Amino acid sequence: MEKYIEIDHVQKNIDNFNLGPINLCIEPGTVTALVGDNGSGKSTLLKMIMNLVKADSGTIKAFGEYVNGDHEEWKKHIAYQPQTTIGFDAFTGNDLNQLISHWYPDWDQKLFIQMIEQLNVPLDKKFINLSQGVQQKLTLALTIPRNTKLLILDEPTTFMDIPSKNLIIDLLTEWMEDEDRAIIFASHQAEDIKKLADYMMLLKSGTQLQTIEKDVLTEQYRKYWFSDKLKGSPVPGEISRSRNEIISNNATATETYFRTHNMKPMNSSAMELEEIIALLLG
């Protein structure tokens, strides 16, 4: 299968911060969330994909071309929304619509208007006079209708109200019905990740912990409660233990051990994605 993005052993040092090595492939039909603590390197990685920041070592290919090569044909396949937009402040939404749509031959004006209406974005006000949440809505409305194969979104819903977040997630889910498309997005919003992502790449302080299918990750983690205080050595899969609670990241191995050692939990439950992320990044 064609790979839209190929990141191979990429590393970057900025002052005293080290990012990498990072290995990641993005294929059509997938949504990948970059998840990490503050300052873990998510935005830097997205900027390196766009060749806005140069990697110190390793390689990045976009649509078969090295992003730091002589040609930039690959950029026509990508719509990128940075965390902070530069150069929009003096323009109204109408101005920005005319400016940006001019450069994208597949621009979907119908989708742009739909997003503007659903998200209640005024087009006659200058960008600088909009709230942060409305700025994000307008920026997304100027990004998604470009009709590229790949969307790269950096914290796209951080400042939005909950109804607007839900609208954006629904819209992106619908946008992904075209199997030739893919999304990479960085986010701290567990609910957005839960609803939208197929895969998660976990970063902690610049180190790539793992890249895993989201549903596989949530199936692995489980909590178990016992009526009495727990004693003895850790059981297979155990990553945390309190007085009468065990948390496991390998439910199959843990439950097999319980059966063979006649340990009967009083209760058990799956863990929320937000809880799992907190454990992994804590």
PDB file of C-alpha atoms in Angstrom:
ATOM      1  CA  MET A   1       0.000   0.000   0.000  1.00  0.00           C
ATOM      2  CA  GLU A   2       1.167   3.528  -0.783  1.00  0.00           C
ATOM      3  CA  LYS A   3       2.602   5.403   2.182  1.00  0.00           C
ATOM      4  CA  TYR A   4       1.707   9.074   2.396  1.00  0.00           C
ATOM      5  CA  ILE A   5       4.300   9.828   5.067  1.00  0.00           C
ATOM      6  CA  GLU A   6       7.448   7.822   5.916  1.00  0.00           C
ATOM      7  CA  ILE A   7       9.461   8.947   8.946  1.00  0.00           C
ATOM      8  CA  ASP A   8      12.652   6.960   9.478  1.00  0.00           C
ATOM      9  CA  HIS A   9      14.852   7.415  12.571  1.00  0.00           C
ATOM     10  CA  VAL A  10      14.276  11.175  12.672  1.00  0.00           C
ATOM     11  CA  GLN A  11      15.932  13.127  15.467  1.00  0.00           C
ATOM     12  CA  LYS A  12      15.986  16.788  16.409  1.00  0.00           C
ATOM     13  CA  ASN A  13      17.826  18.676  19.150  1.00  0.00           C
ATOM     14  CA  ILE A  14      16.575  22.120  20.210  1.00  0.00           C
ATOM     15  CA  ASP A  15      18.549  23.690  23.055  1.00  0.00           C
ATOM     16  CA  ASN A  16      18.423  20.965  25.738  1.00  0.00           C
ATOM     17  CA  PHE A  17      15.445  19.131  24.249  1.00  0.00           C
ATOM     18  CA  ASN A  18      15.943  15.925  22.262  1.00  0.00           C
ATOM     19  CA  LEU A  19      13.205  14.556  20.018  1.00  0.00           C
ATOM     20  CA  GLY A  20      13.457  11.051  18.643  1.00  0.00           C
ATOM     21  CA  PRO A  21      14.407   8.825  17.104  1.00  0.00           C
ATOM     22  CA  ILE A  22      10.933   8.798  15.532  1.00  0.00           C
ATOM     23  CA  ASN A  23       9.659   6.103  13.187  1.00  0.00           C
ATOM     24  CA  LEU A  24       6.174   6.453  11.718  1.00  0.00           C
ATOM     25  CA  CYS A  25       4.273   5.634   8.531  1.00  0.00           C
ATOM     26  CA  ILE A  26       0.949   7.152   7.496  1.00  0.00           C
ATOM     27  CA  GLU A  27      -1.158   5.195   5.028  1.00  0.00           C
ATOM     28  CA  PRO A  28      -4.395   6.185   3.248  1.00  0.00           C
ATOM     29  CA  GLY A  29      -7.601   5.464   5.099  1.00  0.00           C
ATOM     30  CA  THR A  30      -6.073   6.030   8.547  1.00  0.00           C
ATOM     31  CA  VAL A  31      -6.314   8.648  11.295  1.00  0.00           C
ATOM     32  CA  THR A  32      -3.279   8.911  13.563  1.00  0.00           C
ATOM     33  CA  ALA A  33      -3.218  10.918  16.793  1.00  0.00           C
ATOM     34  CA  LEU A  34       0.035  12.257  18.228  1.00  0.00           C
ATOM     35  CA  VAL A  35      -0.404  12.125  21.991  1.00  0.00           C
ATOM     36  CA  GLY A  36       2.066  13.372  24.574  1.00  0.00           C
ATOM     37  CA  ASP A  37       2.811  15.570  27.525  1.00  0.00           C
ATOM     38  CA  ASN A  38       3.360  19.310  27.105  1.00  0.00           C
ATOM     39  CA  GLY A  39       6.613  19.958  25.283  1.00  0.00           C
ATOM     40  CA  SER A  40       6.926  16.350  24.108  1.00  0.00           C
ATOM     41  CA  GLY A  41       7.670  17.390  20.506  1.00  0.00           C
ATOM     42  CA  LYS A  42       4.330  16.882  18.766  1.00  0.00           C
ATOM     43  CA  SER A  43       4.269  20.283  17.049  1.00  0.00           C
ATOM     44  CA  THR A  44       7.953  20.040  16.161  1.00  0.00           C
ATOM     45  CA  LEU A  45       7.359  16.686  14.476  1.00  0.00           C
ATOM     46  CA  LEU A  46       4.474  18.097  12.412  1.00  0.00           C
ATOM     47  CA  LYS A  47       6.651  21.056  11.402  1.00  0.00           C
ATOM     48  CA  MET A  48       9.415  18.659  10.311  1.00  0.00           C
ATOM     49  CA  ILE A  49       6.925  16.802   8.122  1.00  0.00           C
ATOM     50  CA  MET A  50       6.111  20.140   6.479  1.00  0.00           C
ATOM     51  CA  ASN A  51       9.860  20.980   6.193  1.00  0.00           C
ATOM     52  CA  LEU A  52       9.365  24.053   8.372  1.00  0.00           C
ATOM     53  CA  VAL A  53      11.896  22.628  10.833  1.00  0.00           C
ATOM     54  CA  LYS A  54      14.919  20.646   9.610  1.00  0.00           C
ATOM     55  CA  ALA A  55      15.647  17.247  11.121  1.00  0.00           C
ATOM     56  CA  ASP A  56      19.168  16.743  12.467  1.00  0.00           C
ATOM     57  CA  SER A  57      19.231  13.134  11.291  1.00  0.00           C
ATOM     58  CA  GLY A  58      16.966  10.560   9.693  1.00  0.00           C
ATOM     59  CA  THR A  59      14.671  11.039   6.712  1.00  0.00           C
ATOM     60  CA  ILE A  60      11.092  12.110   6.037  1.00  0.00           C
ATOM     61  CA  LYS A  61       9.259  11.321   2.816  1.00  0.00           C
ATOM     62  CA  ALA A  62       5.888  12.737   1.810  1.00  0.00           C
ATOM     63  CA  PHE A  63       4.140  11.072  -1.117  1.00  0.00           C
ATOM     64  CA  GLY A  64       7.391   9.434  -2.170  1.00  0.00           C
ATOM     65  CA  GLU A  65       9.533  12.594  -2.095  1.00  0.00           C
ATOM     66  CA  TYR A  66      12.069  13.652   0.504  1.00  0.00           C
ATOM     67  CA  VAL A  67      10.581  16.739   2.137  1.00  0.00           C
ATOM     68  CA  ASN A  68      13.976  18.464   2.226  1.00  0.00           C
ATOM     69  CA  GLY A  69      14.648  17.764  -1.456  1.00  0.00           C
ATOM     70  CA  ASP A  70      14.692  20.125  -4.401  1.00  0.00           C
ATOM     71  CA  HIS A  71      11.032  19.632  -5.307  1.00  0.00           C
ATOM     72  CA  GLU A  72       7.888  20.481  -3.351  1.00  0.00           C
ATOM     73  CA  GLU A  73       5.228  18.743  -5.440  1.00  0.00           C
ATOM     74  CA  TRP A  74       4.293  16.735  -2.355  1.00  0.00           C
ATOM     75  CA  LYS A  75       2.891  19.868  -0.682  1.00  0.00           C
ATOM     76  CA  LYS A  76      -0.098  19.981  -3.016  1.00  0.00           C
ATOM     77  CA  HIS A  77      -1.363  16.779  -1.374  1.00  0.00           C
ATOM     78  CA  ILE A  78      -1.282  18.183   2.180  1.00  0.00           C
ATOM     79  CA  ALA A  79      -3.405  20.710   4.061  1.00  0.00           C
ATOM     80  CA  TYR A  80      -1.669  21.819   7.262  1.00  0.00           C
ATOM     81  CA  GLN A  81      -3.205  23.690  10.169  1.00  0.00           C
ATOM     82  CA  PRO A  82      -0.505  24.860  12.613  1.00  0.00           C
ATOM     83  CA  GLN A  83      -1.200  25.434  16.280  1.00  0.00           C
ATOM     84  CA  THR A  84      -0.568  29.161  15.800  1.00  0.00           C
ATOM     85  CA  THR A  85      -1.582  30.814  12.535  1.00  0.00           C
ATOM     86  CA  ILE A  86       0.667  33.621  11.303  1.00  0.00           C
ATOM     87  CA  GLY A  87      -0.325  36.293   8.789  1.00  0.00           C
ATOM     88  CA  PHE A  88      -4.121  36.151   9.133  1.00  0.00           C
ATOM     89  CA  ASP A  89      -4.668  38.987  11.631  1.00  0.00           C
ATOM     90  CA  ALA A  90      -5.268  41.856   9.172  1.00  0.00           C
ATOM     91  CA  PHE A  91      -7.755  39.938   7.004  1.00  0.00           C
ATOM     92  CA  THR A  92     -11.444  39.136   7.311  1.00  0.00           C
ATOM     93  CA  GLY A  93     -12.840  35.665   6.751  1.00  0.00           C
ATOM     94  CA  ASN A  94     -14.067  36.754   3.316  1.00  0.00           C
ATOM     95  CA  ASP A  95     -10.577  37.993   2.421  1.00  0.00           C
ATOM     96  CA  LEU A  96      -8.975  34.745   3.575  1.00  0.00           C
ATOM     97  CA  ASN A  97     -11.507  32.660   1.670  1.00  0.00           C
ATOM     98  CA  GLN A  98     -10.615  34.444  -1.578  1.00  0.00           C
ATOM     99  CA  LEU A  99      -6.863  34.307  -0.930  1.00  0.00           C
ATOM    100  CA  ILE A 100      -6.616  30.647   0.031  1.00  0.00           C
ATOM    101  CA  SER A 101      -9.185  29.146  -2.344  1.00  0.00           C
ATOM    102  CA  HIS A 102      -7.251  30.717  -5.248  1.00  0.00           C
ATOM    103  CA  TRP A 103      -4.272  28.405  -4.604  1.00  0.00           C
ATOM    104  CA  TYR A 104      -6.217  25.130  -4.399  1.00  0.00           C
ATOM    105  CA  PRO A 105      -7.787  23.933  -7.658  1.00  0.00           C
ATOM    106  CA  ASP A 106      -9.959  21.352  -5.834  1.00  0.00           C
ATOM    107  CA  TRP A 107     -11.221  23.870  -3.280  1.00  0.00           C
ATOM    108  CA  ASP A 108     -14.717  22.932  -2.022  1.00  0.00           C
ATOM    109  CA  GLN A 109     -16.565  26.223  -1.561  1.00  0.00           C
ATOM    110  CA  LYS A 110     -19.784  24.414  -0.670  1.00  0.00           C
ATOM    111  CA  LEU A 111     -18.034  22.698   2.253  1.00  0.00           C
ATOM    112  CA  PHE A 112     -16.471  25.991   3.348  1.00  0.00           C
ATOM    113  CA  ILE A 113     -19.878  27.702   3.517  1.00  0.00           C
ATOM    114  CA  GLN A 114     -21.379  24.689   5.300  1.00  0.00           C
ATOM    115  CA  MET A 115     -18.684  24.846   7.991  1.00  0.00           C
ATOM    116  CA  ILE A 116     -18.995  28.612   8.389  1.00  0.00           C
ATOM    117  CA  GLU A 117     -22.757  28.344   8.869  1.00  0.00           C
ATOM    118  CA  GLN A 118     -22.680  25.343  11.209  1.00  0.00           C
ATOM    119  CA  LEU A 119     -19.917  26.851  13.353  1.00  0.00           C
ATOM    120  CA  ASN A 120     -21.397  30.378  13.352  1.00  0.00           C
ATOM    121  CA  VAL A 121     -18.247  32.084  12.106  1.00  0.00           C
ATOM    122  CA  PRO A 122     -18.586  35.758  11.033  1.00  0.00           C
ATOM    123  CA  LEU A 123     -16.781  36.409   7.751  1.00  0.00           C
ATOM    124  CA  ASP A 124     -16.867  40.205   7.940  1.00  0.00           C
ATOM    125  CA  LYS A 125     -14.647  40.558  11.025  1.00  0.00           C
ATOM    126  CA  LYS A 126     -10.857  40.692  10.972  1.00  0.00           C
ATOM    127  CA  PHE A 127      -9.176  37.538  12.195  1.00  0.00           C
ATOM    128  CA  ILE A 128      -7.441  39.374  15.054  1.00  0.00           C
ATOM    129  CA  ASN A 129     -10.830  40.468  16.451  1.00  0.00           C
ATOM    130  CA  LEU A 130     -12.154  36.921  16.757  1.00  0.00           C
ATOM    131  CA  SER A 131     -11.929  34.855  19.948  1.00  0.00           C
ATOM    132  CA  GLN A 132      -9.424  31.980  19.991  1.00  0.00           C
ATOM    133  CA  GLY A 133     -12.203  29.446  19.561  1.00  0.00           C
ATOM    134  CA  VAL A 134     -13.694  31.238  16.547  1.00  0.00           C
ATOM    135  CA  GLN A 135     -10.213  31.669  15.066  1.00  0.00           C
ATOM    136  CA  GLN A 136      -9.785  27.883  15.271  1.00  0.00           C
ATOM    137  CA  LYS A 137     -13.152  27.339  13.599  1.00  0.00           C
ATOM    138  CA  LEU A 138     -12.278  29.694  10.754  1.00  0.00           C
ATOM    139  CA  THR A 139      -8.823  28.185  10.321  1.00  0.00           C
ATOM    140  CA  LEU A 140     -10.309  24.694  10.044  1.00  0.00           C
ATOM    141  CA  ALA A 141     -12.875  25.984   7.556  1.00  0.00           C
ATOM    142  CA  LEU A 142      -9.969  27.321   5.516  1.00  0.00           C
ATOM    143  CA  THR A 143      -8.046  24.029   5.758  1.00  0.00           C
ATOM    144  CA  ILE A 144     -10.401  21.080   5.316  1.00  0.00           C
ATOM    145  CA  PRO A 145     -12.058  22.309   2.053  1.00  0.00           C
ATOM    146  CA  ARG A 146      -8.680  22.287   0.288  1.00  0.00           C
ATOM    147  CA  ASN A 147      -9.562  18.680  -0.603  1.00  0.00           C
ATOM    148  CA  THR A 148      -6.070  17.273  -0.221  1.00  0.00           C
ATOM    149  CA  LYS A 149      -5.217  13.637   0.438  1.00  0.00           C
ATOM    150  CA  LEU A 150      -3.697  14.350   3.847  1.00  0.00           C
ATOM    151  CA  LEU A 151      -4.762  16.673   6.674  1.00  0.00           C
ATOM    152  CA  ILE A 152      -2.196  17.645   9.306  1.00  0.00           C
ATOM    153  CA  LEU A 153      -3.871  19.340  12.275  1.00  0.00           C
ATOM    154  CA  ASP A 154      -2.064  20.668  15.338  1.00  0.00           C
ATOM    155  CA  GLU A 155      -4.379  20.880  18.383  1.00  0.00           C
ATOM    156  CA  PRO A 156      -7.366  21.712  16.142  1.00  0.00           C
ATOM    157  CA  THR A 157     -10.100  21.992  18.816  1.00  0.00           C
ATOM    158  CA  THR A 158      -8.289  23.209  21.957  1.00  0.00           C
ATOM    159  CA  PHE A 159     -10.308  26.422  22.392  1.00  0.00           C
ATOM    160  CA  MET A 160     -13.646  25.265  21.006  1.00  0.00           C
ATOM    161  CA  ASP A 161     -16.900  24.758  22.870  1.00  0.00           C
ATOM    162  CA  ILE A 162     -18.176  21.181  23.140  1.00  0.00           C
ATOM    163  CA  PRO A 163     -20.924  21.422  20.453  1.00  0.00           C
ATOM    164  CA  SER A 164     -18.382  22.821  17.966  1.00  0.00           C
ATOM    165  CA  LYS A 165     -15.893  20.058  18.797  1.00  0.00           C
ATOM    166  CA  ASN A 166     -18.567  17.470  18.125  1.00  0.00           C
ATOM    167  CA  LEU A 167     -19.416  19.111  14.801  1.00  0.00           C
ATOM    168  CA  ILE A 168     -15.749  19.071  13.755  1.00  0.00           C
ATOM    169  CA  ILE A 169     -15.295  15.416  14.740  1.00  0.00           C
ATOM    170  CA  ASP A 170     -18.439  14.457  12.786  1.00  0.00           C
ATOM    171  CA  LEU A 171     -17.251  16.460   9.797  1.00  0.00           C
ATOM    172  CA  LEU A 172     -13.784  14.864   9.843  1.00  0.00           C
ATOM    173  CA  THR A 173     -15.331  11.405  10.188  1.00  0.00           C
ATOM    174  CA  GLU A 174     -17.436  12.124   7.110  1.00  0.00           C
ATOM    175  CA  TRP A 175     -14.390  13.557   5.294  1.00  0.00           C
ATOM    176  CA  MET A 176     -12.575  10.254   5.919  1.00  0.00           C
ATOM    177  CA  GLU A 177     -15.241   8.265   4.077  1.00  0.00           C
ATOM    178  CA  ASP A 178     -13.006   8.770   1.034  1.00  0.00           C
ATOM    179  CA  GLU A 179     -10.497   5.938   1.566  1.00  0.00           C
ATOM    180  CA  ASP A 180      -7.764   7.840  -0.274  1.00  0.00           C
ATOM    181  CA  ARG A 181      -7.540  10.338   2.580  1.00  0.00           C
ATOM    182  CA  ALA A 182      -5.638  10.352   5.861  1.00  0.00           C
ATOM    183  CA  ILE A 183      -5.309  12.565   8.921  1.00  0.00           C
ATOM    184  CA  ILE A 184      -2.497  13.215  11.394  1.00  0.00           C
ATOM    185  CA  PHE A 185      -3.489  15.323  14.368  1.00  0.00           C
ATOM    186  CA  ALA A 186      -1.848  16.336  17.629  1.00  0.00           C
ATOM    187  CA  SER A 187      -4.207  16.619  20.582  1.00  0.00           C
ATOM    188  CA  HIS A 188      -4.587  16.643  24.349  1.00  0.00           C
ATOM    189  CA  GLN A 189      -8.327  16.070  24.006  1.00  0.00           C
ATOM    190  CA  ALA A 190      -8.992  12.454  25.016  1.00  0.00           C
ATOM    191  CA  GLU A 191     -12.562  12.556  23.709  1.00  0.00           C
ATOM    192  CA  ASP A 192     -11.406  13.729  20.265  1.00  0.00           C
ATOM    193  CA  ILE A 193      -8.796  10.964  20.157  1.00  0.00           C
ATOM    194  CA  LYS A 194     -11.353   8.375  21.258  1.00  0.00           C
ATOM    195  CA  LYS A 195     -13.867   9.363  18.590  1.00  0.00           C
ATOM    196  CA  LEU A 196     -11.549  10.006  15.653  1.00  0.00           C
ATOM    197  CA  ALA A 197      -8.222   8.146  15.860  1.00  0.00           C
ATOM    198  CA  ASP A 198      -7.423   4.700  14.499  1.00  0.00           C
ATOM    199  CA  TYR A 199      -3.814   4.800  15.698  1.00  0.00           C
ATOM    200  CA  MET A 200      -1.977   6.605  18.478  1.00  0.00           C
ATOM    201  CA  MET A 201       1.683   7.561  18.585  1.00  0.00           C
ATOM    202  CA  LEU A 202       2.667   8.240  22.195  1.00  0.00           C
ATOM    203  CA  LEU A 203       5.453  10.715  22.961  1.00  0.00           C
ATOM    204  CA  LYS A 204       6.915  11.433  26.380  1.00  0.00           C
ATOM    205  CA  SER A 205       9.495  14.207  26.725  1.00  0.00           C
ATOM    206  CA  GLY A 206      10.678  13.659  23.155  1.00  0.00           C
ATOM    207  CA  THR A 207      10.813   9.859  23.344  1.00  0.00           C
ATOM    208  CA  GLN A 208       8.536   7.743  21.164  1.00  0.00           C
ATOM    209  CA  LEU A 209       6.941   5.241  23.565  1.00  0.00           C
ATOM    210  CA  GLN A 210       4.917   3.283  21.035  1.00  0.00           C
ATOM    211  CA  THR A 211       2.621   3.486  18.038  1.00  0.00           C
ATOM    212  CA  ILE A 212      -0.424   1.305  18.505  1.00  0.00           C
ATOM    213  CA  GLU A 213      -3.954   0.795  17.253  1.00  0.00           C
ATOM    214  CA  LYS A 214      -6.244   2.668  19.639  1.00  0.00           C
ATOM    215  CA  ASP A 215      -8.715  -0.187  20.079  1.00  0.00           C
ATOM    216  CA  VAL A 216      -5.894  -2.633  20.813  1.00  0.00           C
ATOM    217  CA  LEU A 217      -4.576  -0.297  23.507  1.00  0.00           C
ATOM    218  CA  THR A 218      -7.952   0.062  25.220  1.00  0.00           C
ATOM    219  CA  GLU A 219      -8.487  -3.720  25.140  1.00  0.00           C
ATOM    220  CA  GLN A 220      -5.168  -4.340  26.904  1.00  0.00           C
ATOM    221  CA  TYR A 221      -5.848  -2.267  30.034  1.00  0.00           C
ATOM    222  CA  ARG A 222      -8.197  -3.357  32.807  1.00  0.00           C
ATOM    223  CA  LYS A 223      -8.815  -2.767  36.531  1.00  0.00           C
ATOM    224  CA  TYR A 224      -9.555  -5.557  39.024  1.00  0.00           C
ATOM    225  CA  TRP A 225     -10.888  -5.235  42.587  1.00  0.00           C
ATOM    226  CA  PHE A 226     -10.632  -7.811  45.357  1.00  0.00           C
ATOM    227  CA  SER A 227     -12.510  -8.035  48.650  1.00  0.00           C
ATOM    228  CA  ASP A 228      -9.319  -8.424  50.693  1.00  0.00           C
ATOM    229  CA  LYS A 229      -5.983  -6.665  50.782  1.00  0.00           C
ATOM    230  CA  LEU A 230      -3.680  -7.981  48.060  1.00  0.00           C
ATOM    231  CA  LYS A 231      -0.533  -9.851  49.029  1.00  0.00           C
ATOM    232  CA  GLY A 232       2.273 -11.611  47.205  1.00  0.00           C
ATOM    233  CA  SER A 233       4.337 -10.899  44.087  1.00  0.00           C
ATOM    234  CA  PRO A 234       3.072  -8.890  41.079  1.00  0.00           C
ATOM    235  CA  VAL A 235       0.931 -10.890  38.680  1.00  0.00           C
ATOM    236  CA  PRO A 236       1.555 -11.011  34.897  1.00  0.00           C
ATOM    237  CA  GLY A 237       0.517  -7.741  33.265  1.00  0.00           C
ATOM    238  CA  GLU A 238       0.320  -5.851  36.566  1.00  0.00           C
ATOM    239  CA  ILE A 239       1.527  -2.247  36.336  1.00  0.00           C
ATOM    240  CA  SER A 240      -0.080  -0.810  39.455  1.00  0.00           C
ATOM    241  CA  ARG A 241      -1.389  -2.102  42.776  1.00  0.00           C
ATOM    242  CA  SER A 242      -3.143  -0.418  45.692  1.00  0.00           C
ATOM    243  CA  ARG A 243      -4.676  -2.012  48.777  1.00  0.00           C
ATOM    244  CA  ASN A 244      -7.216  -4.129  46.903  1.00  0.00           C
ATOM    245  CA  GLU A 245      -6.907  -2.992  43.269  1.00  0.00           C
ATOM    246  CA  ILE A 246      -4.737  -4.189  40.395  1.00  0.00           C
ATOM    247  CA  ILE A 247      -4.300  -2.397  37.077  1.00  0.00           C
ATOM    248  CA  SER A 248      -3.092  -4.570  34.197  1.00  0.00           C
ATOM    249  CA  ASN A 249      -1.868  -3.724  30.705  1.00  0.00           C
ATOM    250  CA  ASN A 250      -2.253  -7.344  29.584  1.00  0.00           C
ATOM    251  CA  ALA A 251      -5.733  -8.456  30.559  1.00  0.00           C
ATOM    252  CA  THR A 252      -5.401 -11.862  28.913  1.00  0.00           C
ATOM    253  CA  ALA A 253      -2.239 -12.807  30.849  1.00  0.00           C
ATOM    254  CA  THR A 254      -3.613 -11.392  34.110  1.00  0.00           C
ATOM    255  CA  GLU A 255      -6.915 -13.273  33.908  1.00  0.00           C
ATOM    256  CA  THR A 256      -5.162 -16.497  32.967  1.00  0.00           C
ATOM    257  CA  TYR A 257      -3.046 -16.148  36.115  1.00  0.00           C
ATOM    258  CA  PHE A 258      -6.137 -15.445  38.225  1.00  0.00           C
ATOM    259  CA  ARG A 259      -7.812 -18.645  36.992  1.00  0.00           C
ATOM    260  CA  THR A 260      -4.803 -20.896  37.473  1.00  0.00           C
ATOM    261  CA  HIS A 261      -4.150 -19.510  40.984  1.00  0.00           C
ATOM    262  CA  ASN A 262      -7.793 -19.476  42.061  1.00  0.00           C
ATOM    263  CA  MET A 263      -7.867 -15.701  42.482  1.00  0.00           C
ATOM    264  CA  LYS A 264     -11.379 -14.347  42.026  1.00  0.00           C
ATOM    265  CA  PRO A 265     -11.762 -10.585  41.563  1.00  0.00           C
ATOM    266  CA  MET A 266     -14.832  -9.076  43.176  1.00  0.00           C
ATOM    267  CA  ASN A 267     -15.239  -6.878  40.100  1.00  0.00           C
ATOM    268  CA  SER A 268     -13.382  -5.634  37.029  1.00  0.00           C
ATOM    269  CA  SER A 269     -13.788  -2.925  34.425  1.00  0.00           C
ATOM    270  CA  ALA A 270     -12.232  -1.580  31.254  1.00  0.00           C
ATOM    271  CA  MET A 271     -10.276   1.648  31.575  1.00  0.00           C
ATOM    272  CA  GLU A 272     -11.120   4.930  29.922  1.00  0.00           C
ATOM    273  CA  LEU A 273      -8.699   6.093  27.256  1.00  0.00           C
ATOM    274  CA  GLU A 274      -7.880   9.200  29.289  1.00  0.00           C
ATOM    275  CA  GLU A 275      -6.882   7.022  32.258  1.00  0.00           C
ATOM    276  CA  ILE A 276      -4.627   4.888  30.056  1.00  0.00           C
ATOM    277  CA  ILE A 277      -2.928   7.938  28.545  1.00  0.00           C
ATOM    278  CA  ALA A 278      -2.341   9.363  32.027  1.00  0.00           C
ATOM    279  CA  LEU A 279      -0.716   6.103  33.114  1.00  0.00           C
ATOM    280  CA  LEU A 280       1.527   5.923  30.062  1.00  0.00           C
ATOM    281  CA  LEU A 281       2.650   9.541  30.276  1.00  0.00           C
ATOM    282  CA  GLY A 282       2.769   9.784  34.062  1.00  0.00           C
TER     283      GLY A 282
END
